Coordinates of C-alpha atoms in Angstrom, one line a residue:
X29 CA 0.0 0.0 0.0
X30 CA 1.4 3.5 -0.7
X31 CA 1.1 5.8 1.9
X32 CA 0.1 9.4 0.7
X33 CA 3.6 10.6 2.1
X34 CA 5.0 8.9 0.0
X35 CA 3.0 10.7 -3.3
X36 CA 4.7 12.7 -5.6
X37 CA 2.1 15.8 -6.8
X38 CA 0.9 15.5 -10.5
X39 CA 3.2 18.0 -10.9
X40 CA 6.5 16.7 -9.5
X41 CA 5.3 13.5 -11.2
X42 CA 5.5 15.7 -14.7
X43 CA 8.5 17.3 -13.8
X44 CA 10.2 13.9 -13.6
X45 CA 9.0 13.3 -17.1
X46 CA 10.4 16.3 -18.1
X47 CA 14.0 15.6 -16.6
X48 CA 14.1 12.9 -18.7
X49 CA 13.6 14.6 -22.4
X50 CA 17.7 14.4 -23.0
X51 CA 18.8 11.1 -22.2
X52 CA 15.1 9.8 -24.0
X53 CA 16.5 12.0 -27.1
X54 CA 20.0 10.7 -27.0
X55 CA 18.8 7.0 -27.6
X56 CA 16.4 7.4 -29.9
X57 CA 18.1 6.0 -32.8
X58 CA 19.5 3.1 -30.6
X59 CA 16.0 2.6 -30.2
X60 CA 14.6 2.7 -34.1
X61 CA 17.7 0.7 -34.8
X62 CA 17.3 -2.0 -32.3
X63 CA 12.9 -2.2 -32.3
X64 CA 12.6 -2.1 -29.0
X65 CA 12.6 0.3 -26.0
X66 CA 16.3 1.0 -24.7
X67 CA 16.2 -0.4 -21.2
X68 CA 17.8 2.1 -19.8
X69 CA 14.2 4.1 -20.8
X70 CA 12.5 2.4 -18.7
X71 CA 14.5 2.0 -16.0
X72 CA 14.4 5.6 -15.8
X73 CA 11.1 6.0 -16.0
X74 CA 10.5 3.1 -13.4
X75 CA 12.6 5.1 -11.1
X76 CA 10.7 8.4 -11.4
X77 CA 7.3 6.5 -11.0
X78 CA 5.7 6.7 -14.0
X79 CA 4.1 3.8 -14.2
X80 CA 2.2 4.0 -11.2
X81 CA 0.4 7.2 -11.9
X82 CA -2.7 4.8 -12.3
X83 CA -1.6 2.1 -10.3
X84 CA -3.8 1.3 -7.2
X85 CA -2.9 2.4 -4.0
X86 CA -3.1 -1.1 -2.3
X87 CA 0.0 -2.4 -5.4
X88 CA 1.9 1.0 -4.7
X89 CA 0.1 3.0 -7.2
X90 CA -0.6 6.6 -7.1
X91 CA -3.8 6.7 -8.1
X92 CA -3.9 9.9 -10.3
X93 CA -5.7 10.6 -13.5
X94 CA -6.2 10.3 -17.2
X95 CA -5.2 13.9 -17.5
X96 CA -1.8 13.2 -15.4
X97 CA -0.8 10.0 -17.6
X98 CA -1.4 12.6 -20.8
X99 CA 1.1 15.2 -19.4
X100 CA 3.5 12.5 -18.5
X101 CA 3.2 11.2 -22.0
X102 CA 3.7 14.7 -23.7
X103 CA 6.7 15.1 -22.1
X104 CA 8.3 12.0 -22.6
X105 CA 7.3 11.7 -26.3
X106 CA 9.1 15.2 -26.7
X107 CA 11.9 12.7 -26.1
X108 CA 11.2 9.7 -27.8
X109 CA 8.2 8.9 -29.8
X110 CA 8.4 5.2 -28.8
X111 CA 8.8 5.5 -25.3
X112 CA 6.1 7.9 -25.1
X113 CA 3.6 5.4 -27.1
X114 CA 4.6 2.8 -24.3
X115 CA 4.2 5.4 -21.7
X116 CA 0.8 6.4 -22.9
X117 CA -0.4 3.3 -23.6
X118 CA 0.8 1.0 -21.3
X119 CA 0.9 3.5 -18.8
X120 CA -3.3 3.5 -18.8
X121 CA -3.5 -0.8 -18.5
X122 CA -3.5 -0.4 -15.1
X123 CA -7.1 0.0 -15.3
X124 CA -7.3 -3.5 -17.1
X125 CA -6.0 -4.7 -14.4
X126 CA -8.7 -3.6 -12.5
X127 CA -11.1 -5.5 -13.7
X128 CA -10.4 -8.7 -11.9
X129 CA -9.9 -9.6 -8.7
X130 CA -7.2 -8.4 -6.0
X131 CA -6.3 -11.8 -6.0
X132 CA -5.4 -11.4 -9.9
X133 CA -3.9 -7.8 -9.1
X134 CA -1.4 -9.2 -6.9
X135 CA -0.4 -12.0 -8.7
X136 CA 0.6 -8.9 -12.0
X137 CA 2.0 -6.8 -9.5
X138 CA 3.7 -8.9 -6.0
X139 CA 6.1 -10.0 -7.6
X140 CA 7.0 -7.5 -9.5
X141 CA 6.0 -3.9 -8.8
X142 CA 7.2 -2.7 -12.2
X143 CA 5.5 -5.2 -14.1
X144 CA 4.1 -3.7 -17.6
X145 CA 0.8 -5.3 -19.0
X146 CA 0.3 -4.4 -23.0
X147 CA -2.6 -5.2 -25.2
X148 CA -3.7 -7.2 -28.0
X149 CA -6.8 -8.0 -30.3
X150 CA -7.5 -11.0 -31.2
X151 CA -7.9 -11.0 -35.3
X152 CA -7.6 -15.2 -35.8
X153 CA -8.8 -18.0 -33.5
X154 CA -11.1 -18.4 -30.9
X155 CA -11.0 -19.4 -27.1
X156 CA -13.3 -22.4 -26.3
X157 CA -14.9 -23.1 -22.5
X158 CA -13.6 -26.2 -20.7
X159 CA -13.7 -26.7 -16.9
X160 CA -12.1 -24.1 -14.8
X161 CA -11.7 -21.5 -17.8
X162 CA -10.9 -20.8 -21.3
X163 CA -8.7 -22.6 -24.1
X164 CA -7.1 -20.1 -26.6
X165 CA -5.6 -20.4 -30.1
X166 CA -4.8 -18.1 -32.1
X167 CA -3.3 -14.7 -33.1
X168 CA -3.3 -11.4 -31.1
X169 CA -2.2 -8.2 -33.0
X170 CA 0.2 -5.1 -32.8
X171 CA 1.1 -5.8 -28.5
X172 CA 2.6 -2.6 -27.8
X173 CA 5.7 -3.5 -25.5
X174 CA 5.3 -6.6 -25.7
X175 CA 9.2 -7.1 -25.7
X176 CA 9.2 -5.8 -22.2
X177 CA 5.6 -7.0 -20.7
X178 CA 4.9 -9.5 -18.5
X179 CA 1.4 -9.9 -19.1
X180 CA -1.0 -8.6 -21.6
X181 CA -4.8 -7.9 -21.7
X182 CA -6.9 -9.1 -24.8
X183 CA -10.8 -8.0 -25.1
X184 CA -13.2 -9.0 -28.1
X185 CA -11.6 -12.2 -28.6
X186 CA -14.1 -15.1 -29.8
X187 CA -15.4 -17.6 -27.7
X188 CA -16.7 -20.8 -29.7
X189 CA -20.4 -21.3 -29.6
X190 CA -21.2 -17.7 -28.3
X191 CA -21.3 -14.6 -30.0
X192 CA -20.4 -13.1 -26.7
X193 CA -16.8 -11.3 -26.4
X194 CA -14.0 -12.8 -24.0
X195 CA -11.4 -10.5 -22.0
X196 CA -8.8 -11.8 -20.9
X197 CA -5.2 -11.3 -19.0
X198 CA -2.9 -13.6 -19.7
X199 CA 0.9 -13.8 -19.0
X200 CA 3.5 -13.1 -22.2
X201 CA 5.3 -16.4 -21.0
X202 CA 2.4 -18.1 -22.4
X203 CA 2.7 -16.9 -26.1
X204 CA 5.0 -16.2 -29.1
X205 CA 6.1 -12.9 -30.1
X206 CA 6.2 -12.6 -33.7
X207 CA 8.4 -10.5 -35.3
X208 CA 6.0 -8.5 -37.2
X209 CA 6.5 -4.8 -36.1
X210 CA 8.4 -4.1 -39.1
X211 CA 7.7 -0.4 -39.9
X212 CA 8.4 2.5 -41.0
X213 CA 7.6 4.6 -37.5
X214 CA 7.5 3.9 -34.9
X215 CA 9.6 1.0 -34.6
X216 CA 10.8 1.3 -31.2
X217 CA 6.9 -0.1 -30.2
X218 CA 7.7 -3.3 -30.4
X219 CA 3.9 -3.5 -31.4
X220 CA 4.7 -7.3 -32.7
X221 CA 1.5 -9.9 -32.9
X222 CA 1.6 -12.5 -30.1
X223 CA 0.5 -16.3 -31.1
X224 CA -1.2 -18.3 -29.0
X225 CA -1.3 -22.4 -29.0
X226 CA -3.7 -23.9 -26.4
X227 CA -3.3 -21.6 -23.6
X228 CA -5.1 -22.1 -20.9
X229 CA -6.5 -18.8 -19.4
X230 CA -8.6 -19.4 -15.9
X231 CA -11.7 -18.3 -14.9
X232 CA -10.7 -15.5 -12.7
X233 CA -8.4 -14.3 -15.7
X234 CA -11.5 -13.8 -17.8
X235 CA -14.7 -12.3 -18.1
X236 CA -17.7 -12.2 -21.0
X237 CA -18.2 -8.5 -22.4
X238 CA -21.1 -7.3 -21.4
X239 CA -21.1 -8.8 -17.7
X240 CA -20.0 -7.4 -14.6
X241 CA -15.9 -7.4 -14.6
X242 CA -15.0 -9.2 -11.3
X243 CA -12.9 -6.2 -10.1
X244 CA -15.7 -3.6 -10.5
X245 CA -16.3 -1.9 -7.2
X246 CA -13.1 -2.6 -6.2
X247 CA -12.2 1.6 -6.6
X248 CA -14.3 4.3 -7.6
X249 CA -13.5 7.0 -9.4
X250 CA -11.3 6.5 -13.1
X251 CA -11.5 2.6 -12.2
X252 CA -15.0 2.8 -11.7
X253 CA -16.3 4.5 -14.5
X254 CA -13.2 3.6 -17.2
X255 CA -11.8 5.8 -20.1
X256 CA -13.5 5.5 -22.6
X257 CA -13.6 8.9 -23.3
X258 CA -10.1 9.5 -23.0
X259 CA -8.5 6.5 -24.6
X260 CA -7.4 8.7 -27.9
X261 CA -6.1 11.3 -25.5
X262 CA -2.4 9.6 -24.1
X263 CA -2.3 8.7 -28.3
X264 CA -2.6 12.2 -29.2
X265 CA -0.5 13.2 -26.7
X266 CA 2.4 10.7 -28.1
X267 CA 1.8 12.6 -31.4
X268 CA 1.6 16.1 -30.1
X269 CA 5.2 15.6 -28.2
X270 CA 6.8 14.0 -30.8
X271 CA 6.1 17.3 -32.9
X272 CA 7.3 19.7 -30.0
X273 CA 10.4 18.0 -29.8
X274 CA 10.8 18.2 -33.6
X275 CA 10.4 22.1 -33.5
X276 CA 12.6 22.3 -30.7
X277 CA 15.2 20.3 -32.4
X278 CA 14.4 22.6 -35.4
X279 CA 14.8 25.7 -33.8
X280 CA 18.2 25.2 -32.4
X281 CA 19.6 23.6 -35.5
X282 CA 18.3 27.0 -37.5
X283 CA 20.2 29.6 -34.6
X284 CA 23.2 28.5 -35.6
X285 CA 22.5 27.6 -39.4
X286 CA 24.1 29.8 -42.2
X287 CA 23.1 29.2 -45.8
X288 CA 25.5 28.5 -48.4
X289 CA 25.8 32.6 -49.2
X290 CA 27.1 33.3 -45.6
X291 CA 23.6 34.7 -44.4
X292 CA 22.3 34.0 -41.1
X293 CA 19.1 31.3 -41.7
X294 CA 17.5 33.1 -38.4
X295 CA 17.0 35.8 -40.4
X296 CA 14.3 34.5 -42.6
X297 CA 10.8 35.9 -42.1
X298 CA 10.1 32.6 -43.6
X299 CA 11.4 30.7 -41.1
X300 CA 10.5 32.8 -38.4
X301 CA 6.9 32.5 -39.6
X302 CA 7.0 28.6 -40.1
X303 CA 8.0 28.4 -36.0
X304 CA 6.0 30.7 -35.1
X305 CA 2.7 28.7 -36.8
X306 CA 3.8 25.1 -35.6
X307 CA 4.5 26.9 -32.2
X308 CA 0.9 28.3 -32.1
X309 CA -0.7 25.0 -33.3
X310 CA 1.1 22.5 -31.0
X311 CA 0.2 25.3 -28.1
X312 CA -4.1 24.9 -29.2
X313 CA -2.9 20.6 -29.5
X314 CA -1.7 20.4 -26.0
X315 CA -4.5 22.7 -24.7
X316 CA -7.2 20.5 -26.4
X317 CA -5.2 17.9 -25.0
X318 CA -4.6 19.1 -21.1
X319 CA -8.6 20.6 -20.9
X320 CA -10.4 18.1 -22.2
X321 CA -9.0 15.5 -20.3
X322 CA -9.3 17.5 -17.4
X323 CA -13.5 18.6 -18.3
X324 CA -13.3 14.5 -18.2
X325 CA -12.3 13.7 -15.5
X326 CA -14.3 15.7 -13.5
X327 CA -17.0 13.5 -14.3
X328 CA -15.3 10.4 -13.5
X329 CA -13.9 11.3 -10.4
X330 CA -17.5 11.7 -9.3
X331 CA -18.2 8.3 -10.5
X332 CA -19.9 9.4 -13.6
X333 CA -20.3 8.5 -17.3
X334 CA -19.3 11.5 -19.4
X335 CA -22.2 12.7 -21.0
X336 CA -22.9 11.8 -24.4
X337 CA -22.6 15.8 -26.0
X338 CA -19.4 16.0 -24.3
X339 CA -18.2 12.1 -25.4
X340 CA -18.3 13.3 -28.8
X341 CA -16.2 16.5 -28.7
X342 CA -13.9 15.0 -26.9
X343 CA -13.4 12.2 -29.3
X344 CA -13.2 14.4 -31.9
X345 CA -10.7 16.7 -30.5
X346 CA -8.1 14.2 -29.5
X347 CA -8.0 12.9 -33.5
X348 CA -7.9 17.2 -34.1
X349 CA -4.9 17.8 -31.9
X350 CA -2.8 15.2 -33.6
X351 CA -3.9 17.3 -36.5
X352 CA -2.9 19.9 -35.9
X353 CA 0.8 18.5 -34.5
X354 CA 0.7 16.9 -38.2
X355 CA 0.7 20.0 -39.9
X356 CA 3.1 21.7 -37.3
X357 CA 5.7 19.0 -37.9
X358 CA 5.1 19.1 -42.1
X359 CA 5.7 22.8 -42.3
X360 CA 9.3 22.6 -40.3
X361 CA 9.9 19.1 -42.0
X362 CA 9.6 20.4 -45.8
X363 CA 11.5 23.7 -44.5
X364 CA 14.7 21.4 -43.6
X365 CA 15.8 20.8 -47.1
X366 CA 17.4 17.7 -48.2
X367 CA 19.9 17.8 -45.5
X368 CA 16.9 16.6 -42.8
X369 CA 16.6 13.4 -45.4
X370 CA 19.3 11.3 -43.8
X371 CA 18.5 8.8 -41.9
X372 CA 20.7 9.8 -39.1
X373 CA 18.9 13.3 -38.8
X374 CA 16.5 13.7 -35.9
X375 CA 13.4 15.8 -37.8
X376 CA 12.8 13.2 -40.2
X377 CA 12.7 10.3 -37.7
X378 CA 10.1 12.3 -36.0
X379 CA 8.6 13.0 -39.1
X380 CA 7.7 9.6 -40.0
X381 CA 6.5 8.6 -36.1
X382 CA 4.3 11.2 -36.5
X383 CA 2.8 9.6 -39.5
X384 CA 2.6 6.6 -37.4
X385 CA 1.0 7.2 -35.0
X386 CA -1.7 9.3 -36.3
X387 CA -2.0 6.0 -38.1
X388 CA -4.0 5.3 -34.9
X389 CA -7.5 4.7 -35.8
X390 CA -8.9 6.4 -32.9
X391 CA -6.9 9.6 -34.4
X392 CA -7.9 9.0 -37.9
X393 CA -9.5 12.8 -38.8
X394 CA -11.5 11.1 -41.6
X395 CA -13.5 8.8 -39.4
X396 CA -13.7 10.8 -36.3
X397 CA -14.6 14.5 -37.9
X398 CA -17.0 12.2 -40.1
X399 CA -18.7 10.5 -37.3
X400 CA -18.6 14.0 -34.8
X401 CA -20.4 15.6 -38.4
X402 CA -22.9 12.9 -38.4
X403 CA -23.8 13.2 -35.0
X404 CA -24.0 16.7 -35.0
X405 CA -26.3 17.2 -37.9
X406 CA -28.6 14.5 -36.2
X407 CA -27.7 11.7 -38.8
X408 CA -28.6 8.3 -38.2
X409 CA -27.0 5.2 -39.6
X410 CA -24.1 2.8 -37.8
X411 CA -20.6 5.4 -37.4
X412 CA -17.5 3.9 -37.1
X413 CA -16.0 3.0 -33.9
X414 CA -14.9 5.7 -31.8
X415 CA -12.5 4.5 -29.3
X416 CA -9.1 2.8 -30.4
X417 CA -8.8 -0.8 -31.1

């Protein structure tokens, strides 16, 4: 149990994050290169607390919310674009955990306090009921850090003879990672899919969707009501602080720069208007991002559903902010000239994480403005899904 002494404010929590934008930065090619999260990441971030911003108390958690994990994440994507996708992802499975038992809770977290839990969808096979629990087969796709988790949470998976979803939380020992992640951004995810042969997942390691999860009632608050609302927002946020740190990058690299005539680059009104427009938009992305989250969880720390008006703008904003950190990136990106085409060159790997992630269905500005249109103008017929796979 972790006393409230011993809880950092939301703020120092942040400030931690921040500390750690210049060692994140110096490893991020080590971490394209290699696929995979540099260890000495997440130690890091282990030591400052990180992950237990929504860890229950009881496992040494801090029990903070949605809108902390988003700061956390813009600050450490500002360093890495990888880290800050595991950050803001696995960062938020705490509240899978949640939904079994303590009993369950304490066998992810007893043993090891830093244990990471990804995610998976099932997209082939099916789990089948035998005595005691579930048989699985089959293949679960794009496991963010699954390289470094020790357990991952799969909902929607089939269940033969029901057309009932399974959830379930099963250790990584149990299945294959595939090497599959091979991508142009983002590569430092690790999002490989996982295969399963005949595991055996227990009863209290499952529940049907649509039932009671075995942990409800266990907290109240974020746990109680969930994040639906907010799941785009730590995925925004990746995207968001990935493009700060590009114009950061940017904006020292052109101080300095002299073009081939001898005259200072700083000088260029076109430059200094190109910063000044990404500057302006990634300011409106992260207020989107830091408000909204906030308005939200308002509403579920009083234990409440956010209303349905509200759902949909926030929705919508979250796949508007990565938007707008889009465009902010492009403009600096295509203002580089072919020296920022080299591999080696920081604005360009950032460039194409940026495409990645707003890759991200649940930031995909063609389905989300489509479906916030829809609803707005009082349009009936099914809209696509709204919350990220």
């Amino acid at each position: 149990m972790t006393s409230n002494s011993d809880i950092p404010s939301p703020e120092e929590l942040v400030a931690r994050a921040h500390a750690l934008i210049p060692n994140l930065r110096s490893r991020t090619a080590a971490c394209e290169e290699e696929r995979r999260i540099p260890q000495a990441n997440l130690d890091e971030m282990f030591a400052a607390g990180l992950f237990n911003a929504l860890k229950p108390k009881p496992f040494g958690g801090y029990e903070m919310g949605w809108d902390t994990l988003c700061d956390i994440t813009l600050e450490i994507a500002e360093g890495c674009g990888s880290t800050g996708w595991i950050m803001g992802v696995c960062g938020g499975h705490p509240l899978m955990v949640t939904n079994f038992t303590n009993e369950v809770q304490a066998e992810v977290w007893d043993t090891n306090p830093n244990a990471i839990v990804s995610s998976a969808k099932m997209t082939s096979g099916s789990f089948k009921k035998v005595d005691g629990g579930y048989v699985g087969s089959g293949i679960m796709a794009i496991s963010s850090g699954s390289q470094h988790a020790d357990w991952f949470f799969a909902g929607g998976s089939d269940i033969e003879g029901s057309d009932k979803p399974l959830s379930t939380l099963i250790p990584l020992s149990e299945v294959t990672i595939l090497d599959t992640w091979q991508v142009m951004g983002l590569a430092g995810t690790g999002s490989h899919d996982l295969e399963m042969t005949e595991v055996f997942v227990p009863d209290a390691h499952a529940f049907i969707g649509g039932t009671r999860p075995p942990g409800a009632g266990l907290y109240g608050g974020l746990y109680k009501v969930g994040h639906r609302a907010l799941g785009p927002y730590t995925l925004a946020a990746v995207v968001v602080g990935m493009s700060a740190g590009a114009l950061s990058i940017f904006i020292e690299g052109i101080k300095s720069r002299t073009s081939r005539h001898g005259d200072k680059v700083a000088d260029f009104q076109s430059l200094q208007l190109r910063i000044a427009e990404s500057a302006a938009e990634l300011d409106a992305a992260k207020l989107l991002i830091r408000t909204n989250s906030r308005i939200a969880m308002e509403y579920i720390g009083r234990g409440e559903s956010v209303p349905r008006d509200i759902h949909a703008g926030l929705i919508v904003d979250a796949s508007y902010a990565s938007l707008l950190a889009c465009r902010a990136i492009e403009r600096i990106f295509y203002a580089g000239g072919a020296g920022e085409l080299f591999l080696d060159r920081d604005i360009q790997r950032i460039f194409r994480n940026v495409q990645a992630g707003r890759a991200q269905f649940g930031l995909n500005w063609d389905v989300q403005g489509t479906n916030y249109g829809r609803w707005a103008l009082g349009l009936e017929g099914k809209q696509e899904a709204s919350e990220p796979p």
